[in-house]
Amino acid sequence: MAIDTFIAFVGVYDNVSDADADYALVKDLHTKEDLIDSYDAAVIERRADGKVKISKKHETPTRVGGVLGGGVGLATGLVVALFPFAAIGGGLIALTTVGGAALGAVAGHAAAGMSRHDLKELGEHLDAGQAGLVVVGVSDMGAKIERAMKKANKVETKKLKADTAEIEADAKSAEG
């Protein structure tokens, strides 16, 4: 079992446009600067009814071949672990659907990769703003990712340990 150590970055924003701007800067580290070989990111926004919506997400397809490479990554899994009834795009995530079951498996691993205290702190941190940016990246890129989150009111970082091969196996078995 090969456990990888990632860093989860959670930025809090007054509005979703600032979170989107920093999301683009983090993406540029990967696409234009070629500095991040793999990362996952999710922009979340608090709707008027108080519910959380994932408005934008990126999962690096090169991390693993199947489930995580197919749009289900650790950043989205972490958001679901923190906000179980989060919506992606326009719809509520139904953990009973095939994709939802895989996402549930990834969320379980994301939650298991951190202490309960760290998860609670991240959730409280995100509750403080109208929008957030969650980025999960390799630990040696931490300073560059954090610098790219320029518009955040505050950025919280936590270590996340995960075995991507085990996540993929669990997510595939959850799909059925």
Coordinates of N, CA, C and O in Angstrom, one line a residue, residues 23-136:
Y23 N -8.6 30.1 -8.8 CA -8.7 28.8 -9.4 C -7.9 28.8 -10.7 O -7.1 27.9 -11.1
A24 N -8.1 29.9 -11.5 CA -7.4 30.1 -12.8 C -5.9 30.2 -12.6 O -5.1 29.6 -13.4
L25 N -5.5 30.9 -11.5 CA -4.0 31.0 -11.3 C -3.4 29.7 -10.9 O -2.3 29.3 -11.4
V26 N -4.1 28.9 -10.1 CA -3.6 27.5 -9.8 C -3.6 26.7 -11.0 O -2.6 25.9 -11.3
K27 N -4.6 26.8 -11.9 CA -4.6 26.0 -13.1 C -3.5 26.4 -14.0 O -2.9 25.6 -14.7
D28 N -3.1 27.7 -14.0 CA -2.0 28.2 -14.8 C -0.7 27.6 -14.4 O 0.2 27.4 -15.2
L29 N -0.5 27.3 -13.1 CA 0.7 26.7 -12.6 C 0.8 25.3 -13.3 O 2.0 24.8 -13.6
H30 N -0.3 24.7 -13.6 CA -0.2 23.4 -14.2 C -0.1 23.5 -15.8 O 0.7 22.8 -16.4
T31 N -1.0 24.3 -16.4 CA -1.1 24.3 -17.8 C 0.0 25.2 -18.5 O 0.5 24.8 -19.5
K32 N 0.2 26.4 -17.9 CA 1.2 27.3 -18.6 C 2.6 27.2 -18.0 O 3.5 27.3 -18.8
E33 N 2.7 27.1 -16.7 CA 4.0 27.1 -16.1 C 4.6 25.7 -16.0 O 5.8 25.5 -15.7
D34 N 3.7 24.7 -16.2 CA 4.1 23.3 -16.1 C 4.8 23.0 -14.7 O 5.8 22.2 -14.7
L35 N 4.3 23.5 -13.7 CA 4.9 23.4 -12.3 C 4.2 22.3 -11.5 O 4.8 21.8 -10.6
I36 N 2.9 22.0 -11.7 CA 2.2 21.0 -10.9 C 1.9 19.9 -11.8 O 1.2 20.0 -12.9
D37 N 2.4 18.7 -11.5 CA 2.1 17.5 -12.3 C 0.8 16.9 -12.1 O 0.2 16.3 -12.9
S38 N 0.2 17.1 -10.9 CA -1.1 16.7 -10.6 C -1.7 17.5 -9.5 O -1.0 17.8 -8.5
Y39 N -3.0 17.8 -9.6 CA -3.7 18.5 -8.6 C -5.2 18.4 -8.8 O -5.6 18.1 -9.9
D40 N -6.0 18.6 -7.8 CA -7.4 18.6 -7.9 C -7.8 19.9 -7.3 O -7.2 20.4 -6.3
A41 N -8.9 20.5 -7.8 CA -9.4 21.8 -7.3 C -10.9 21.8 -7.4 O -11.5 21.3 -8.3
A42 N -11.5 22.5 -6.5 CA -13.0 22.8 -6.6 C -13.3 24.2 -6.0 O -12.8 24.5 -4.9
V43 N -14.1 24.9 -6.7 CA -14.6 26.2 -6.3 C -16.0 25.9 -5.7 O -16.8 25.3 -6.4
I44 N -16.2 26.4 -4.5 CA -17.5 26.2 -3.9 C -18.1 27.6 -3.6 O -17.4 28.6 -3.4
E45 N -19.5 27.7 -3.7 CA -20.1 28.9 -3.4 C -21.3 28.6 -2.5 O -22.0 27.6 -2.6
R46 N -21.6 29.5 -1.6 CA -22.7 29.4 -0.7 C -23.9 30.1 -1.4 O -23.8 31.3 -1.7
R47 N -25.0 29.4 -1.6 CA -26.1 29.9 -2.3 C -27.0 30.7 -1.2 O -26.7 30.7 0.0
A48 N -27.9 31.5 -1.8 CA -28.8 32.3 -0.9 C -29.5 31.5 0.2 O -29.8 32.0 1.3
D49 N -29.8 30.2 -0.2 CA -30.5 29.4 0.8 C -29.6 28.7 1.8 O -30.0 27.9 2.6
G50 N -28.3 29.1 1.7 CA -27.3 28.6 2.7 C -26.6 27.3 2.3 O -25.7 26.8 2.9
K51 N -27.1 26.7 1.2 CA -26.5 25.4 0.7 C -25.3 25.7 -0.1 O -25.1 26.7 -0.6
V52 N -24.4 24.7 -0.1 CA -23.1 24.8 -0.8 C -23.2 24.1 -2.2 O -23.8 23.0 -2.4
K53 N -22.7 24.8 -3.2 CA -22.6 24.3 -4.6 C -21.2 24.3 -5.0 O -20.4 25.3 -4.8
I54 N -20.8 23.2 -5.7 CA -19.5 23.1 -6.3 C -19.7 23.7 -7.7 O -20.3 23.1 -8.6
S55 N -19.2 24.9 -8.0 CA -19.4 25.6 -9.2 C -18.4 25.3 -10.3 O -18.7 25.4 -11.5
K56 N -17.2 24.8 -9.9 CA -16.2 24.5 -10.8 C -15.3 23.5 -10.2 O -15.0 23.5 -9.0
K57 N -14.8 22.5 -11.0 CA -13.9 21.5 -10.4 C -12.9 21.1 -11.5 O -13.2 21.1 -12.7
H58 N -11.7 20.6 -11.0 CA -10.7 20.1 -11.9 C -10.1 18.9 -11.2 O -9.6 19.0 -10.1
E59 N -10.0 17.8 -11.9 CA -9.3 16.6 -11.4 C -8.3 16.2 -12.5 O -8.6 16.1 -13.6
T60 N -7.0 16.2 -12.1 CA -6.0 15.9 -13.1 C -6.1 14.5 -13.5 O -6.1 13.5 -12.7
P61 N -6.3 14.3 -14.8 CA -6.5 12.9 -15.3 C -5.3 12.0 -15.3 O -5.4 10.8 -15.4
T62 N -4.1 12.6 -15.1 CA -2.9 11.7 -15.2 C -2.6 11.1 -13.8 O -1.7 10.3 -13.8
R63 N -3.3 11.4 -12.8 CA -3.0 10.8 -11.5 C -3.2 9.3 -11.5 O -2.3 8.5 -11.2
V64 N -4.3 8.8 -11.9 CA -4.6 7.4 -12.1 C -5.4 7.2 -13.3 O -6.0 8.2 -13.8
G65 N -5.5 6.0 -13.7 CA -6.2 5.8 -15.0 C -7.7 5.8 -15.1 O -8.2 6.3 -16.1
G66 N -8.4 5.5 -14.0 CA -9.8 5.3 -14.2 C -10.7 6.3 -13.4 O -11.0 7.4 -13.9
V67 N -11.1 6.0 -12.2 CA -12.1 6.7 -11.5 C -11.6 8.1 -11.2 O -12.2 9.1 -11.5
L68 N -10.4 8.3 -10.6 CA -9.9 9.6 -10.3 C -9.6 10.4 -11.6 O -9.7 11.6 -11.6
G69 N -9.2 9.7 -12.6 CA -8.9 10.3 -13.9 C -10.2 10.6 -14.6 O -10.2 11.3 -15.6
G70 N -11.3 10.1 -14.2 CA -12.6 10.3 -14.8 C -13.4 11.4 -14.2 O -14.6 11.5 -14.4
G71 N -12.8 12.3 -13.5 CA -13.6 13.5 -13.0 C -14.0 13.4 -11.5 O -14.8 14.2 -11.0
V72 N -13.5 12.4 -10.8 CA -13.8 12.2 -9.4 C -12.4 12.3 -8.7 O -11.7 11.4 -8.7
G73 N -12.2 13.4 -8.0 CA -10.9 13.6 -7.4 C -10.9 13.9 -5.9 O -12.0 14.1 -5.3
L74 N -9.8 14.1 -5.3 CA -9.7 14.3 -3.9 C -10.3 15.7 -3.4 O -10.8 15.8 -2.3
A75 N -10.1 16.7 -4.2 CA -10.7 18.0 -3.9 C -12.2 17.9 -3.8 O -12.8 18.4 -2.8
T76 N -12.8 17.4 -4.8 CA -14.3 17.2 -4.8 C -14.7 16.3 -3.7 O -15.7 16.5 -3.0
G77 N -13.9 15.2 -3.5 CA -14.2 14.3 -2.4 C -14.1 15.0 -1.0 O -15.0 14.7 -0.1
L78 N -13.2 15.8 -0.9 CA -13.0 16.6 0.4 C -14.2 17.5 0.6 O -14.7 17.6 1.7
V79 N -14.6 18.2 -0.4 CA -15.8 19.1 -0.3 C -17.0 18.3 0.1 O -17.8 18.7 1.0
V80 N -17.2 17.1 -0.5 CA -18.4 16.3 -0.1 C -18.2 15.8 1.3 O -19.2 15.6 2.0
A81 N -17.0 15.5 1.8 CA -16.8 15.0 3.1 C -17.2 16.2 4.1 O -17.8 15.9 5.2
L82 N -16.9 17.4 3.7 CA -17.2 18.6 4.6 C -18.6 19.0 4.5 O -19.2 19.4 5.5
F83 N -19.2 18.9 3.3 CA -20.6 19.3 3.0 C -21.3 18.2 2.3 O -21.4 18.2 1.0
P84 N -21.8 17.2 3.0 CA -22.4 16.0 2.4 C -23.5 16.2 1.4 O -23.7 15.4 0.5
F85 N -24.2 17.3 1.5 CA -25.3 17.6 0.6 C -24.9 18.7 -0.4 O -25.8 19.4 -0.9
A86 N -23.6 18.8 -0.7 CA -23.2 19.8 -1.7 C -23.8 19.5 -3.1 O -24.1 18.3 -3.4
A87 N -24.0 20.5 -3.9 CA -24.5 20.3 -5.3 C -23.3 20.5 -6.2 O -22.4 21.4 -6.0
I88 N -23.3 19.8 -7.3 CA -22.3 20.0 -8.3 C -23.0 20.5 -9.5 O -24.0 19.9 -10.0
G89 N -22.6 21.7 -10.0 CA -23.3 22.4 -11.1 C -24.7 22.7 -10.6 O -24.9 23.3 -9.6
G90 N -25.7 22.2 -11.3 CA -27.1 22.6 -10.9 C -27.8 21.5 -10.1 O -28.8 21.7 -9.5
G91 N -27.2 20.3 -9.9 CA -27.9 19.2 -9.3 C -27.3 18.8 -8.0 O -26.1 19.0 -7.7
L92 N -28.1 18.3 -7.1 CA -27.6 17.7 -5.8 C -27.0 16.4 -6.1 O -27.4 15.6 -6.9
I93 N -25.9 16.1 -5.4 CA -25.2 14.9 -5.5 C -26.0 13.8 -4.8 O -26.2 13.9 -3.6
A94 N -26.4 12.8 -5.6 CA -27.1 11.7 -5.0 C -26.1 10.5 -4.8 O -25.6 10.0 -5.8
L95 N -25.8 10.2 -3.6 CA -24.8 9.2 -3.3 C -25.3 7.8 -3.6 O -24.6 6.8 -3.5
T96 N -26.5 7.7 -4.1 CA -27.0 6.4 -4.5 C -26.8 6.1 -6.0 O -27.0 5.0 -6.4
T97 N -26.5 7.1 -6.8 CA -26.3 6.9 -8.2 C -24.9 6.3 -8.4 O -24.1 6.3 -7.5
V98 N -24.7 5.8 -9.6 CA -23.4 5.2 -9.9 C -22.2 6.2 -9.7 O -21.3 5.9 -8.9
G99 N -22.3 7.4 -10.3 CA -21.2 8.4 -10.1 C -21.2 8.8 -8.6 O -20.1 9.1 -8.1
G100 N -22.3 9.0 -8.0 CA -22.4 9.4 -6.6 C -21.8 8.4 -5.7 O -21.1 8.7 -4.7
A101 N -21.9 7.1 -6.0 CA -21.3 6.0 -5.2 C -19.8 6.1 -5.2 O -19.1 6.0 -4.2
A102 N -19.3 6.3 -6.4 CA -17.8 6.5 -6.6 C -17.4 7.7 -5.8 O -16.3 7.7 -5.2
L103 N -18.1 8.8 -6.0 CA -17.7 10.0 -5.3 C -17.8 9.8 -3.7 O -16.9 10.3 -3.0
G104 N -18.8 9.0 -3.3 CA -18.9 8.7 -1.9 C -17.7 8.0 -1.4 O -17.1 8.2 -0.3
A105 N -17.2 7.0 -2.2 CA -15.9 6.3 -1.9 C -14.7 7.2 -1.8 O -13.9 7.1 -0.8
V106 N -14.6 8.1 -2.7 CA -13.5 9.1 -2.7 C -13.6 10.0 -1.5 O -12.6 10.3 -0.8
A107 N -14.8 10.5 -1.2 CA -15.1 11.3 -0.1 C -14.7 10.6 1.2 O -14.1 11.2 2.1
G108 N -15.0 9.4 1.3 CA -14.6 8.6 2.5 C -13.1 8.5 2.7 O -12.6 8.7 3.8
H109 N -12.4 8.3 1.6 CA -10.9 8.3 1.7 C -10.3 9.7 2.0 O -9.4 9.8 2.7
A110 N -10.9 10.7 1.4 CA -10.5 12.1 1.7 C -10.6 12.4 3.2 O -9.7 12.9 3.8
A111 N -11.8 12.0 3.7 CA -12.0 12.2 5.2 C -11.1 11.4 6.0 O -10.6 11.8 7.1
A112 N -10.9 10.1 5.6 CA -10.0 9.2 6.4 C -8.5 9.7 6.3 O -7.8 9.3 7.2
G113 N -8.2 10.5 5.3 CA -6.8 10.9 5.2 C -6.4 12.1 6.1 O -5.3 12.6 6.1
M114 N -7.4 12.6 6.9 CA -7.2 13.7 7.8 C -7.8 13.4 9.1 O -8.7 12.5 9.3
S115 N -7.3 14.1 10.1 CA -7.9 13.9 11.5 C -9.2 14.6 11.5 O -9.5 15.5 10.7
R116 N -10.1 14.1 12.4 CA -11.4 14.7 12.6 C -11.2 16.2 12.9 O -12.0 17.0 12.5
H117 N -10.3 16.5 13.7 CA -10.0 17.9 14.1 C -9.7 18.8 12.9 O -10.3 19.9 12.7
D118 N -8.9 18.3 12.0 CA -8.5 19.0 10.8 C -9.7 19.2 9.9 O -10.0 20.3 9.3
L119 N -10.6 18.1 9.8 CA -11.8 18.2 9.0 C -12.7 19.3 9.5 O -13.3 20.1 8.8
K120 N -12.9 19.3 10.8 CA -13.8 20.2 11.5 C -13.3 21.7 11.3 O -14.0 22.6 11.0
E121 N -12.0 21.9 11.4 CA -11.4 23.2 11.2 C -11.6 23.7 9.8 O -11.9 24.8 9.6
L122 N -11.4 22.8 8.8 CA -11.6 23.2 7.4 C -13.0 23.6 7.1 O -13.3 24.6 6.5
G123 N -14.0 22.8 7.7 CA -15.4 23.1 7.5 C -15.8 24.4 8.1 O -16.5 25.2 7.5
E124 N -15.3 24.7 9.3 CA -15.5 26.0 10.0 C -14.9 27.1 9.2 O -15.5 28.2 9.1
H125 N -13.7 26.9 8.7 CA -13.0 27.9 7.9 C -13.8 28.3 6.7 O -14.1 29.4 6.4
L126 N -14.4 27.3 5.9 CA -15.2 27.5 4.8 C -16.5 28.2 5.1 O -17.0 29.0 4.3
D127 N -17.0 27.9 6.3 CA -18.3 28.5 6.7 C -18.2 30.0 6.8 O -19.2 30.7 6.9
A128 N -17.0 30.5 7.0 CA -16.7 32.0 7.2 C -16.9 32.8 6.0 O -17.0 34.0 6.1
G129 N -17.0 32.2 4.8 CA -17.1 33.1 3.6 C -18.2 32.7 2.7 O -19.0 31.8 3.0
Q130 N -18.4 33.5 1.6 CA -19.4 33.2 0.6 C -19.0 32.3 -0.5 O -19.8 31.7 -1.2
A131 N -17.6 32.1 -0.6 CA -17.1 31.2 -1.6 C -15.8 30.6 -1.0 O -15.2 31.1 -0.1
G132 N -15.3 29.5 -1.7 CA -14.1 28.9 -1.2 C -13.4 28.2 -2.4 O -14.1 27.9 -3.4
L133 N -12.2 28.0 -2.2 CA -11.4 27.2 -3.2 C -10.6 26.1 -2.5 O -9.9 26.4 -1.5
V134 N -10.9 24.9 -2.8 CA -10.2 23.7 -2.2 C -9.3 23.2 -3.3 O -9.7 22.9 -4.4
V135 N -8.0 23.1 -3.0 CA -7.0 22.6 -3.9 C -6.2 21.5 -3.1 O -5.8 21.6 -2.0
V136 N -6.1 20.3 -3.8 CA -5.3 19.2 -3.2 C -4.2 19.0 -4.2 O -4.4 18.7 -5.4

